[in-house]
Amino acid sequence: MLLSAFLLLLPQQIGHDRYVIDPAGEIMESAWFDSNANGSTDLWLAVKEDGHRFIQCYQQGKQGGFPADPTVNFRLSPAVVAWAVGNFSDAVDFPGADLIYTTRNAVYLQPFTGKRPKKIHEAEMLLDLPSSDFAPLWREVADMDGDGLDEILLPTREGFLILRGDGTLVGEIPISLTDARPPVASAVLSEGVTAKLESQDLSDLFIPNVELGIVDRPPVLHSEQLLPIPSFVDLNGDRLLDISWYRDRSLHQHFFSKNAGVTAEAQQVRNIPPESGRREKHLEWVQAGGGPAADLLVMRVSKGLQLTSDWQIRLYFDAAQRAPDAAPDFFRKVEGTLVVPYFEDLNGDGRKDVGLASWGSSGLLSLSEPHITFDFLVYLADQEGGFSKRAHIPLSVDYPLSDLKTFSLAPAISLDLDGDGMLDLLRSSGKGTIEVLPFEKSETLSLGKKSLEIPADVLGSVVEVKDLNADGVGDILVRRLDSWEIFLTFRR
Amino acid sequence: MILLTFFLASFLQEPVQIPGVPKHLAVVDLDGDQKGDLVQVHEGLIVLLRAKECEPLRIPGTATLWAVVDWNQNGVEELLILEDGKTLFQVIRKENTLVLSEPLLENLAGTPPLGLHPADFILDLDGDGYLDLLIPVGDQVRIWQGGADGVTKGPLLHGLAQLELRTMEMAGGGMLAEYKRSYSLPYPRTQDVTGDDRLDLLLHSQGTVRQYIAQADGFPSLPSTEVVLDEFRPEFQSDELDFGNLAKLLKYVVVDEWADINHDGATDLLILGGGKVRVFLGDEDGINLDLKMPPLKLAGNPFYLTTSYIDEDEHLDLILMSVEDVGVGHLIKAALTGLKIEFRFMVFKGKGDGKFQRRLYKERKVVLESGRIQDEIKKGKDSLQEQRESIVRLADFDGDGVSTDIVLLSPDGMLSVWFDIAKSTGRVAEIANQFLRDAFADSGEMEVDLGTLTSWAMGRTSALVSLTQGLSPDWSYQLPDSWKKPHAMIVRDFSGDAADEIFVLRRPLSQDDGTTLASELNGWILSPNAK
């Protein structure tokens, strides 16, 4: 529903229409995917209402814009555990999205036409019990082989299963499940948040467990099984997506080939050595520069309970194609409570720079009022493939705690929001809005004046930016507890 | 004395060595001789240990639960298997082979998690002397109720089991994140809430308390009463959020306390929420929301309520805990420099008719003062660690059928036994009550540390151990060879003389490198009773 339109105050004449998607039930999951292959991205929701679970699609109309009511509303079978949306089948009549459902021991495909789901594979799944309150979304969906159709990776009790939409097996990767012992004590703090006190080795050796228990008696039954979440990524630069996963300091790399698919054995296993006094905080394949092959990001923080940690950020270009012991191409240390990296061309010189958004605190040991601090540090890429030694700091903000009435989570860097073709920097005003500051084309780094202020005045709302209508300008999505607010761009 | 006990104990010990590290061990009677047989359950096989030439049993099914329970109610435990949530068998020894019995129960229609899991799913829930079954059905649980005529289908409970399905981690981490399926079925809370001597079932889930009042023929199919605690929570207003006083948020906390405050045998309900205490009386049908007492309005930031006997009369009194205004800055500074927070404990005298006196009976200011939070947490962790590494068990060493002895295995391998001191295990409430009585015995300001508060709040941790405080053990023995954890202990009757023996096991260090853990378990069976 079009609620209002507000125009940006800017020379680019970009305006936004505001839509609110507020389903009657509770939003359990959200996904963005083009449902009808028209180039516009649509909103998919898993919603719980009146004790039932539904998959809803809010499809952008021909003129753009989102409807208030779902275009499609499927009631999920009680047997469905989890779902995925992707372009899994090549139905000519109905190009676009299809749904995949997993149950306790099978995989089903349902075309967007609403035809009955069809079983495409049988396997005992890791997620083996349906919940009446939740319908998790599988996110490992991608077109691995470049044929225009997506593949899906699913965790089973044997490891990973990689499937095409017609049930063809692309590969299986055997990985043993990790079993966790029952905790000594646990408490549900809120829905989905459980605090646990780990038990000792051999504590579950003897059955029955006759511990008196700390808070309560030990559970009647406890079963907890884990598998690593893998990454779909082009490891070797051949434009095909490979699979990589991590466990016990080993980074496994399975290269995809059109003939053999994905092999059970990893072609490469890279050791991620421990570092004394530090622990890994983030490990991810990224596209940060170098060649077409993926680059490896390794972030570590100092161990221990502290408000501010020493962060180490290492980046290895084209890592799968180089010796594992090669020196990192980027290595910086930053202090902060939370550090989030970005790899984007921030000054318009065609090279990807490294941006580090660092959150911290100040004024804690003095009599002055404590502040939350935000610094954005930029290391510009140079022509030689290196990065500036010293950080540019285009933005540094202090938020007094007492003034912090509303605060939204937003990415520091977003797609172009004002139509100038450059990326923008976002900052929370601390007063219920997100401010947009455009990067300017420059040999060094230059940040323009505030070009836009987005209302996001609900505590804990989460802001995302995506180009939903394919006009090259970012649309702003504000996720609230039970609704989405969408600011869709238009050009005047 | 120590030498003597060592001599006697070493005379009585029986060494046990188990190759490999089995996932689970159990002591069960497989052949009806009333003696405990040691079995291991590992990789889908049940293997009889300490016996020659007995063929193992491959456990059937893809989603199978197994339990150790006194199914035959003859004082000795048997091993039972629930194949795919449908059919219940007993594992028995037939000559030199372990086999399944004829089905004990069929068509139980469960869907437990895939895999093979130990579970205490057979238990006497309503205390009628007949075993009931808790059968997982997805994220719900079906009660099958035991009775004189066998087992009948009971209610399907929603909200008892906790199921977590994770396909992404909110905290990120990239490839450090994991998919997760976690299923936990907590021990159900049962209590005689109507005073009819039957245990009723209380389910506390997602802000709702459901009472299933047990009848002569078992639990009803639907809850007898539902209390939606969220109804007592004010609607959250984000503009009320004040980082200068986070304690204001406590008005959104809803706390429930269940106790018989009017002496009619039925449990009553006290709810703290929105700055008020409301009281609802119970009757033969459970909590009756129409039987409400006038609410008690409170100032400050109350966040906890309980009932206890503070004065000398026989009526339960109401105790409330309130905290001073606390800002975020206060908390962050406390983390770095030290913590000092003031709490108020308030007592309102109970009248014994479901009402409390409106005038404050007693009040104490409690100053919680500690060092840096991270130091305190570390200290707490160290002391908790020692407690976690010790193993405490109740035992019956005199064979009278009642477990009143306590065995403590400390992390360094010291075994200590106290005979006949655990007459009642309902000590947890007593410890908490004593703490409160002591707290209100004096007036003025009281200083406590985090440790005191923690052990009060987590009383179960030390409930058994506290019984032994100040008492020398009646029997003790230092396990040899520099005993170290990881270790385990069980107390069972291996000899068939009705008296328990102690079975201790550890995983020693490898003899190859002396640093990694060996692929074996070894230990002893000891009998302190033989002194």
JSON list of C-alpha atoms in Angstrom, two decimals, chain A residues 29 81 104 124-134 136-140 153 155 157 160 179 184 188 191 196-202 204-231 244-246 251 280-285 296 305 307 363-368 370 401-402 404-405 459, chain B residues 21-27 62-63 65-66 68 77 111-115 117-121 134 136 138-140 158 162-163 165-168 173-188 206 238-239 241-243 328-329 332-333 336-337 374 377 384-385 388-389 393 458 460-461 463-464 485-490 492 503 505 507 517 521:
[
{"chain": "A", "resi": 29, "resn": "GLU", "atom": "CA", "xyz": [11.59, -15.38, 8.12]},
{"chain": "A", "resi": 81, "resn": "VAL", "atom": "CA", "xyz": [10.65, -28.20, 8.63]},
{"chain": "A", "resi": 104, "resn": "ARG", "atom": "CA", "xyz": [12.27, -34.97, 8.27]},
{"chain": "A", "resi": 124, "resn": "GLU", "atom": "CA", "xyz": [17.54, -37.94, 6.61]},
{"chain": "A", "resi": 125, "resn": "MET", "atom": "CA", "xyz": [17.87, -34.23, 7.27]},
{"chain": "A", "resi": 126, "resn": "LEU", "atom": "CA", "xyz": [19.83, -32.54, 10.06]},
{"chain": "A", "resi": 127, "resn": "LEU", "atom": "CA", "xyz": [16.75, -30.43, 10.75]},
{"chain": "A", "resi": 128, "resn": "ASP", "atom": "CA", "xyz": [14.49, -33.39, 11.36]},
{"chain": "A", "resi": 129, "resn": "LEU", "atom": "CA", "xyz": [11.69, -32.03, 13.54]},
{"chain": "A", "resi": 130, "resn": "PRO", "atom": "CA", "xyz": [9.09, -29.55, 12.34]},
{"chain": "A", "resi": 131, "resn": "SER", "atom": "CA", "xyz": [8.31, -26.68, 14.64]},
{"chain": "A", "resi": 132, "resn": "SER", "atom": "CA", "xyz": [4.81, -25.29, 15.05]},
{"chain": "A", "resi": 133, "resn": "ASP", "atom": "CA", "xyz": [6.33, -21.91, 15.80]},
{"chain": "A", "resi": 134, "resn": "PHE", "atom": "CA", "xyz": [9.07, -21.48, 13.25]},
{"chain": "A", "resi": 136, "resn": "PRO", "atom": "CA", "xyz": [13.59, -21.55, 9.02]},
{"chain": "A", "resi": 137, "resn": "LEU", "atom": "CA", "xyz": [14.87, -20.46, 5.63]},
{"chain": "A", "resi": 138, "resn": "TRP", "atom": "CA", "xyz": [17.66, -22.22, 3.76]},
{"chain": "A", "resi": 139, "resn": "ARG", "atom": "CA", "xyz": [20.01, -19.55, 2.43]},
{"chain": "A", "resi": 140, "resn": "GLU", "atom": "CA", "xyz": [22.57, -21.68, 0.60]},
{"chain": "A", "resi": 153, "resn": "LEU", "atom": "CA", "xyz": [22.90, -27.07, -0.45]},
{"chain": "A", "resi": 155, "resn": "PRO", "atom": "CA", "xyz": [22.62, -30.28, 5.66]},
{"chain": "A", "resi": 157, "resn": "ARG", "atom": "CA", "xyz": [22.68, -36.40, 8.95]},
{"chain": "A", "resi": 160, "resn": "PHE", "atom": "CA", "xyz": [26.02, -31.80, 2.80]},
{"chain": "A", "resi": 179, "resn": "ASP", "atom": "CA", "xyz": [26.98, -34.02, 19.21]},
{"chain": "A", "resi": 184, "resn": "VAL", "atom": "CA", "xyz": [24.43, -28.70, 33.44]},
{"chain": "A", "resi": 188, "resn": "VAL", "atom": "CA", "xyz": [15.26, -19.89, 28.23]},
{"chain": "A", "resi": 191, "resn": "GLU", "atom": "CA", "xyz": [12.11, -17.12, 22.67]},
{"chain": "A", "resi": 196, "resn": "LYS", "atom": "CA", "xyz": [23.58, -22.67, 29.08]},
{"chain": "A", "resi": 197, "resn": "LEU", "atom": "CA", "xyz": [26.19, -23.86, 31.48]},
{"chain": "A", "resi": 198, "resn": "GLU", "atom": "CA", "xyz": [28.29, -26.53, 29.82]},
{"chain": "A", "resi": 199, "resn": "SER", "atom": "CA", "xyz": [28.71, -29.90, 31.47]},
{"chain": "A", "resi": 200, "resn": "GLN", "atom": "CA", "xyz": [31.93, -31.80, 32.10]},
{"chain": "A", "resi": 201, "resn": "ASP", "atom": "CA", "xyz": [33.47, -34.42, 29.85]},
{"chain": "A", "resi": 202, "resn": "LEU", "atom": "CA", "xyz": [32.06, -37.89, 30.72]},
{"chain": "A", "resi": 204, "resn": "ASP", "atom": "CA", "xyz": [26.71, -38.14, 30.40]},
{"chain": "A", "resi": 205, "resn": "LEU", "atom": "CA", "xyz": [28.65, -41.43, 30.45]},
{"chain": "A", "resi": 206, "resn": "PHE", "atom": "CA", "xyz": [26.33, -43.20, 32.87]},
{"chain": "A", "resi": 207, "resn": "ILE", "atom": "CA", "xyz": [22.65, -43.48, 32.05]},
{"chain": "A", "resi": 208, "resn": "PRO", "atom": "CA", "xyz": [20.44, -42.48, 33.76]},
{"chain": "A", "resi": 209, "resn": "ASN", "atom": "CA", "xyz": [21.90, -39.16, 34.74]},
{"chain": "A", "resi": 210, "resn": "VAL", "atom": "CA", "xyz": [20.93, -38.83, 38.39]},
{"chain": "A", "resi": 211, "resn": "GLU", "atom": "CA", "xyz": [22.42, -35.39, 38.97]},
{"chain": "A", "resi": 212, "resn": "LEU", "atom": "CA", "xyz": [20.31, -33.26, 41.21]},
{"chain": "A", "resi": 213, "resn": "GLY", "atom": "CA", "xyz": [20.93, -30.47, 38.75]},
{"chain": "A", "resi": 214, "resn": "ILE", "atom": "CA", "xyz": [21.77, -26.87, 39.42]},
{"chain": "A", "resi": 215, "resn": "VAL", "atom": "CA", "xyz": [18.48, -25.15, 38.79]},
{"chain": "A", "resi": 216, "resn": "ASP", "atom": "CA", "xyz": [16.39, -28.02, 37.54]},
{"chain": "A", "resi": 217, "resn": "ARG", "atom": "CA", "xyz": [16.84, -31.74, 37.12]},
{"chain": "A", "resi": 218, "resn": "PRO", "atom": "CA", "xyz": [18.71, -32.78, 33.97]},
{"chain": "A", "resi": 219, "resn": "PRO", "atom": "CA", "xyz": [16.44, -32.95, 30.93]},
{"chain": "A", "resi": 220, "resn": "VAL", "atom": "CA", "xyz": [14.49, -36.09, 30.10]},
{"chain": "A", "resi": 221, "resn": "LEU", "atom": "CA", "xyz": [15.99, -36.00, 26.62]},
{"chain": "A", "resi": 222, "resn": "HIS", "atom": "CA", "xyz": [18.60, -33.75, 25.07]},
{"chain": "A", "resi": 223, "resn": "SER", "atom": "CA", "xyz": [19.79, -33.99, 21.50]},
{"chain": "A", "resi": 224, "resn": "GLU", "atom": "CA", "xyz": [21.89, -31.27, 19.92]},
{"chain": "A", "resi": 225, "resn": "GLN", "atom": "CA", "xyz": [23.60, -31.72, 16.57]},
{"chain": "A", "resi": 226, "resn": "LEU", "atom": "CA", "xyz": [25.65, -29.31, 14.53]},
{"chain": "A", "resi": 227, "resn": "LEU", "atom": "CA", "xyz": [27.15, -28.95, 11.08]},
{"chain": "A", "resi": 228, "resn": "PRO", "atom": "CA", "xyz": [29.21, -26.05, 9.72]},
{"chain": "A", "resi": 229, "resn": "ILE", "atom": "CA", "xyz": [27.44, -23.56, 7.46]},
{"chain": "A", "resi": 230, "resn": "PRO", "atom": "CA", "xyz": [29.35, -23.58, 4.16]},
{"chain": "A", "resi": 231, "resn": "SER", "atom": "CA", "xyz": [29.96, -20.87, 1.63]},
{"chain": "A", "resi": 244, "resn": "SER", "atom": "CA", "xyz": [34.01, -24.18, 1.16]},
{"chain": "A", "resi": 245, "resn": "TRP", "atom": "CA", "xyz": [33.46, -25.06, 4.82]},
{"chain": "A", "resi": 246, "resn": "TYR", "atom": "CA", "xyz": [35.39, -24.87, 8.07]},
{"chain": "A", "resi": 251, "resn": "LEU", "atom": "CA", "xyz": [39.17, -24.84, 5.69]},
{"chain": "A", "resi": 280, "resn": "GLU", "atom": "CA", "xyz": [38.77, -16.33, 15.36]},
{"chain": "A", "resi": 281, "resn": "LYS", "atom": "CA", "xyz": [35.78, -14.02, 15.17]},
{"chain": "A", "resi": 282, "resn": "HIS", "atom": "CA", "xyz": [35.01, -14.10, 11.48]},
{"chain": "A", "resi": 283, "resn": "LEU", "atom": "CA", "xyz": [36.11, -16.26, 8.56]},
{"chain": "A", "resi": 284, "resn": "GLU", "atom": "CA", "xyz": [34.70, -15.56, 5.15]},
{"chain": "A", "resi": 285, "resn": "TRP", "atom": "CA", "xyz": [35.41, -15.65, 1.46]},
{"chain": "A", "resi": 296, "resn": "LEU", "atom": "CA", "xyz": [39.95, -14.92, 2.30]},
{"chain": "A", "resi": 305, "resn": "LEU", "atom": "CA", "xyz": [35.77, -10.87, 28.73]},
{"chain": "A", "resi": 307, "resn": "LEU", "atom": "CA", "xyz": [34.51, -4.23, 26.63]},
{"chain": "A", "resi": 363, "resn": "GLY", "atom": "CA", "xyz": [34.38, 8.24, 29.04]},
{"chain": "A", "resi": 364, "resn": "LEU", "atom": "CA", "xyz": [34.03, 5.16, 31.19]},
{"chain": "A", "resi": 365, "resn": "LEU", "atom": "CA", "xyz": [36.87, 5.79, 33.59]},
{"chain": "A", "resi": 366, "resn": "SER", "atom": "CA", "xyz": [36.26, 9.46, 34.01]},
{"chain": "A", "resi": 367, "resn": "LEU", "atom": "CA", "xyz": [33.48, 11.33, 35.69]},
{"chain": "A", "resi": 368, "resn": "SER", "atom": "CA", "xyz": [32.12, 12.37, 32.32]},
{"chain": "A", "resi": 370, "resn": "PRO", "atom": "CA", "xyz": [29.83, 7.42, 28.98]},
{"chain": "A", "resi": 401, "resn": "LEU", "atom": "CA", "xyz": [24.20, 7.08, 26.38]},
{"chain": "A", "resi": 402, "resn": "SER", "atom": "CA", "xyz": [21.54, 9.16, 28.07]},
{"chain": "A", "resi": 404, "resn": "LEU", "atom": "CA", "xyz": [20.25, 7.28, 23.00]},
{"chain": "A", "resi": 405, "resn": "LYS", "atom": "CA", "xyz": [16.50, 6.87, 22.82]},
{"chain": "A", "resi": 459, "resn": "LEU", "atom": "CA", "xyz": [14.32, 0.80, 18.81]},
{"chain": "B", "resi": 21, "resn": "VAL", "atom": "CA", "xyz": [35.61, -44.70, 25.20]},
{"chain": "B", "resi": 22, "resn": "PRO", "atom": "CA", "xyz": [32.00, -45.77, 24.89]},
{"chain": "B", "resi": 23, "resn": "LYS", "atom": "CA", "xyz": [29.39, -43.08, 24.49]},
{"chain": "B", "resi": 24, "resn": "HIS", "atom": "CA", "xyz": [27.27, -44.42, 27.33]},
{"chain": "B", "resi": 25, "resn": "LEU", "atom": "CA", "xyz": [27.33, -47.04, 30.09]},
{"chain": "B", "resi": 26, "resn": "ALA", "atom": "CA", "xyz": [24.46, -48.39, 32.13]},
{"chain": "B", "resi": 27, "resn": "VAL", "atom": "CA", "xyz": [23.99, -50.85, 34.95]},
{"chain": "B", "resi": 62, "resn": "THR", "atom": "CA", "xyz": [16.36, -44.70, 12.90]},
{"chain": "B", "resi": 63, "resn": "ALA", "atom": "CA", "xyz": [14.87, -42.56, 15.68]},
{"chain": "B", "resi": 65, "resn": "LEU", "atom": "CA", "xyz": [15.17, -43.78, 22.45]},
{"chain": "B", "resi": 66, "resn": "TRP", "atom": "CA", "xyz": [16.50, -45.98, 25.20]},
{"chain": "B", "resi": 68, "resn": "VAL", "atom": "CA", "xyz": [17.15, -47.35, 32.14]},
{"chain": "B", "resi": 77, "resn": "GLU", "atom": "CA", "xyz": [16.57, -51.35, 36.63]},
{"chain": "B", "resi": 111, "resn": "THR", "atom": "CA", "xyz": [8.44, -38.91, 16.33]},
{"chain": "B", "resi": 112, "resn": "PRO", "atom": "CA", "xyz": [11.59, -38.43, 18.39]},
{"chain": "B", "resi": 113, "resn": "PRO", "atom": "CA", "xyz": [14.71, -36.81, 16.94]},
{"chain": "B", "resi": 114, "resn": "LEU", "atom": "CA", "xyz": [16.53, -38.97, 14.41]},
{"chain": "B", "resi": 115, "resn": "GLY", "atom": "CA", "xyz": [19.34, -41.05, 15.82]},
{"chain": "B", "resi": 117, "resn": "HIS", "atom": "CA", "xyz": [19.34, -41.15, 22.27]},
{"chain": "B", "resi": 118, "resn": "PRO", "atom": "CA", "xyz": [19.21, -42.03, 25.96]},
{"chain": "B", "resi": 119, "resn": "ALA", "atom": "CA", "xyz": [16.12, -40.52, 27.56]},
{"chain": "B", "resi": 120, "resn": "ASP", "atom": "CA", "xyz": [14.37, -40.77, 30.94]},
{"chain": "B", "resi": 121, "resn": "PHE", "atom": "CA", "xyz": [11.04, -40.84, 29.18]},
{"chain": "B", "resi": 134, "resn": "LEU", "atom": "CA", "xyz": [6.62, -38.97, 27.71]},
{"chain": "B", "resi": 136, "resn": "PRO", "atom": "CA", "xyz": [8.10, -36.75, 21.68]},
{"chain": "B", "resi": 138, "resn": "GLY", "atom": "CA", "xyz": [7.75, -33.36, 16.76]},
{"chain": "B", "resi": 139, "resn": "ASP", "atom": "CA", "xyz": [8.03, -30.34, 19.02]},
{"chain": "B", "resi": 140, "resn": "GLN", "atom": "CA", "xyz": [5.12, -31.58, 21.14]},
{"chain": "B", "resi": 158, "resn": "HIS", "atom": "CA", "xyz": [2.69, -28.02, 23.43]},
{"chain": "B", "resi": 162, "resn": "GLN", "atom": "CA", "xyz": [12.32, -26.85, 23.41]},
{"chain": "B", "resi": 163, "resn": "LEU", "atom": "CA", "xyz": [13.23, -27.14, 19.74]},
{"chain": "B", "resi": 165, "resn": "LEU", "atom": "CA", "xyz": [16.32, -24.99, 14.35]},
{"chain": "B", "resi": 166, "resn": "ARG", "atom": "CA", "xyz": [19.17, -22.80, 13.10]},
{"chain": "B", "resi": 167, "resn": "THR", "atom": "CA", "xyz": [20.00, -22.12, 9.49]},
{"chain": "B", "resi": 168, "resn": "MET", "atom": "CA", "xyz": [21.97, -18.92, 10.11]},
{"chain": "B", "resi": 173, "resn": "GLY", "atom": "CA", "xyz": [30.94, -15.25, 11.91]},
{"chain": "B", "resi": 174, "resn": "GLY", "atom": "CA", "xyz": [30.88, -16.33, 8.26]},
{"chain": "B", "resi": 175, "resn": "MET", "atom": "CA", "xyz": [32.08, -19.89, 8.00]},
{"chain": "B", "resi": 176, "resn": "LEU", "atom": "CA", "xyz": [32.46, -20.12, 11.79]},
{"chain": "B", "resi": 177, "resn": "ALA", "atom": "CA", "xyz": [28.65, -20.35, 11.97]},
{"chain": "B", "resi": 178, "resn": "GLU", "atom": "CA", "xyz": [26.89, -23.69, 12.29]},
{"chain": "B", "resi": 179, "resn": "TYR", "atom": "CA", "xyz": [23.58, -25.25, 11.40]},
{"chain": "B", "resi": 180, "resn": "LYS", "atom": "CA", "xyz": [21.95, -26.58, 14.52]},
{"chain": "B", "resi": 181, "resn": "ARG", "atom": "CA", "xyz": [19.09, -28.77, 15.58]},
{"chain": "B", "resi": 182, "resn": "SER", "atom": "CA", "xyz": [18.65, -28.88, 19.31]},
{"chain": "B", "resi": 183, "resn": "TYR", "atom": "CA", "xyz": [15.83, -30.70, 21.06]},
{"chain": "B", "resi": 184, "resn": "SER", "atom": "CA", "xyz": [15.52, -30.63, 24.81]},
{"chain": "B", "resi": 185, "resn": "LEU", "atom": "CA", "xyz": [12.72, -32.14, 26.83]},
{"chain": "B", "resi": 186, "resn": "PRO", "atom": "CA", "xyz": [13.00, -30.78, 30.37]},
{"chain": "B", "resi": 187, "resn": "TYR", "atom": "CA", "xyz": [11.89, -32.73, 33.37]},
{"chain": "B", "resi": 188, "resn": "PRO", "atom": "CA", "xyz": [8.22, -31.79, 33.79]},
{"chain": "B", "resi": 206, "resn": "GLN", "atom": "CA", "xyz": [6.17, -18.75, 26.37]},
{"chain": "B", "resi": 238, "resn": "SER", "atom": "CA", "xyz": [9.98, 2.39, 23.49]},
{"chain": "B", "resi": 239, "resn": "ASP", "atom": "CA", "xyz": [9.82, 6.06, 24.46]},
{"chain": "B", "resi": 241, "resn": "LEU", "atom": "CA", "xyz": [13.36, 3.54, 27.50]},
{"chain": "B", "resi": 242, "resn": "ASP", "atom": "CA", "xyz": [15.74, 5.47, 29.68]},
{"chain": "B", "resi": 243, "resn": "PHE", "atom": "CA", "xyz": [19.39, 4.54, 29.46]},
{"chain": "B", "resi": 328, "resn": "VAL", "atom": "CA", "xyz": [23.93, 1.89, 31.49]},
{"chain": "B", "resi": 329, "resn": "GLY", "atom": "CA", "xyz": [26.85, 4.08, 32.42]},
{"chain": "B", "resi": 332, "resn": "ILE", "atom": "CA", "xyz": [29.71, -0.16, 32.25]},
{"chain": "B", "resi": 333, "resn": "LYS", "atom": "CA", "xyz": [31.72, 1.60, 34.95]},
{"chain": "B", "resi": 336, "resn": "LEU", "atom": "CA", "xyz": [35.76, -1.66, 34.79]},
{"chain": "B", "resi": 337, "resn": "THR", "atom": "CA", "xyz": [36.11, -0.37, 38.31]},
{"chain": "B", "resi": 374, "resn": "GLN", "atom": "CA", "xyz": [35.07, -9.70, 35.01]},
{"chain": "B", "resi": 377, "resn": "ILE", "atom": "CA", "xyz": [32.89, -13.78, 37.02]},
{"chain": "B", "resi": 384, "resn": "LEU", "atom": "CA", "xyz": [31.79, -23.26, 40.12]},
{"chain": "B", "resi": 385, "resn": "GLN", "atom": "CA", "xyz": [34.40, -25.22, 38.19]},
{"chain": "B", "resi": 388, "resn": "ARG", "atom": "CA", "xyz": [31.14, -28.95, 38.59]},
{"chain": "B", "resi": 389, "resn": "GLU", "atom": "CA", "xyz": [34.12, -31.28, 38.64]},
{"chain": "B", "resi": 393, "resn": "ARG", "atom": "CA", "xyz": [25.38, -39.13, 44.50]},
{"chain": "B", "resi": 458, "resn": "MET", "atom": "CA", "xyz": [21.29, -21.50, 42.57]},
{"chain": "B", "resi": 460, "resn": "ARG", "atom": "CA", "xyz": [20.34, -26.83, 44.08]},
{"chain": "B", "resi": 461, "resn": "THR", "atom": "CA", "xyz": [24.04, -26.79, 43.27]},
{"chain": "B", "resi": 463, "resn": "ALA", "atom": "CA", "xyz": [21.94, -28.68, 48.36]},
{"chain": "B", "resi": 464, "resn": "LEU", "atom": "CA", "xyz": [23.37, -32.16, 48.87]},
{"chain": "B", "resi": 485, "resn": "LYS", "atom": "CA", "xyz": [39.25, -35.83, 35.72]},
{"chain": "B", "resi": 486, "resn": "PRO", "atom": "CA", "xyz": [37.53, -36.44, 33.39]},
{"chain": "B", "resi": 487, "resn": "HIS", "atom": "CA", "xyz": [35.83, -38.90, 35.60]},
{"chain": "B", "resi": 488, "resn": "ALA", "atom": "CA", "xyz": [32.40, -40.38, 36.25]},
{"chain": "B", "resi": 489, "resn": "MET", "atom": "CA", "xyz": [30.66, -42.20, 39.09]},
{"chain": "B", "resi": 490, "resn": "ILE", "atom": "CA", "xyz": [27.54, -44.28, 39.51]},
{"chain": "B", "resi": 492, "resn": "ARG", "atom": "CA", "xyz": [24.41, -49.34, 41.90]},
{"chain": "B", "resi": 503, "resn": "PHE", "atom": "CA", "xyz": [31.65, -47.54, 40.52]},
{"chain": "B", "resi": 505, "resn": "LEU", "atom": "CA", "xyz": [35.73, -44.47, 36.14]},
{"chain": "B", "resi": 507, "resn": "ARG", "atom": "CA", "xyz": [39.80, -41.47, 31.30]},
{"chain": "B", "resi": 517, "resn": "LEU", "atom": "CA", "xyz": [43.70, -38.66, 26.85]},
{"chain": "B", "resi": 521, "resn": "LEU", "atom": "CA", "xyz": [38.43, -45.95, 30.67]}
]
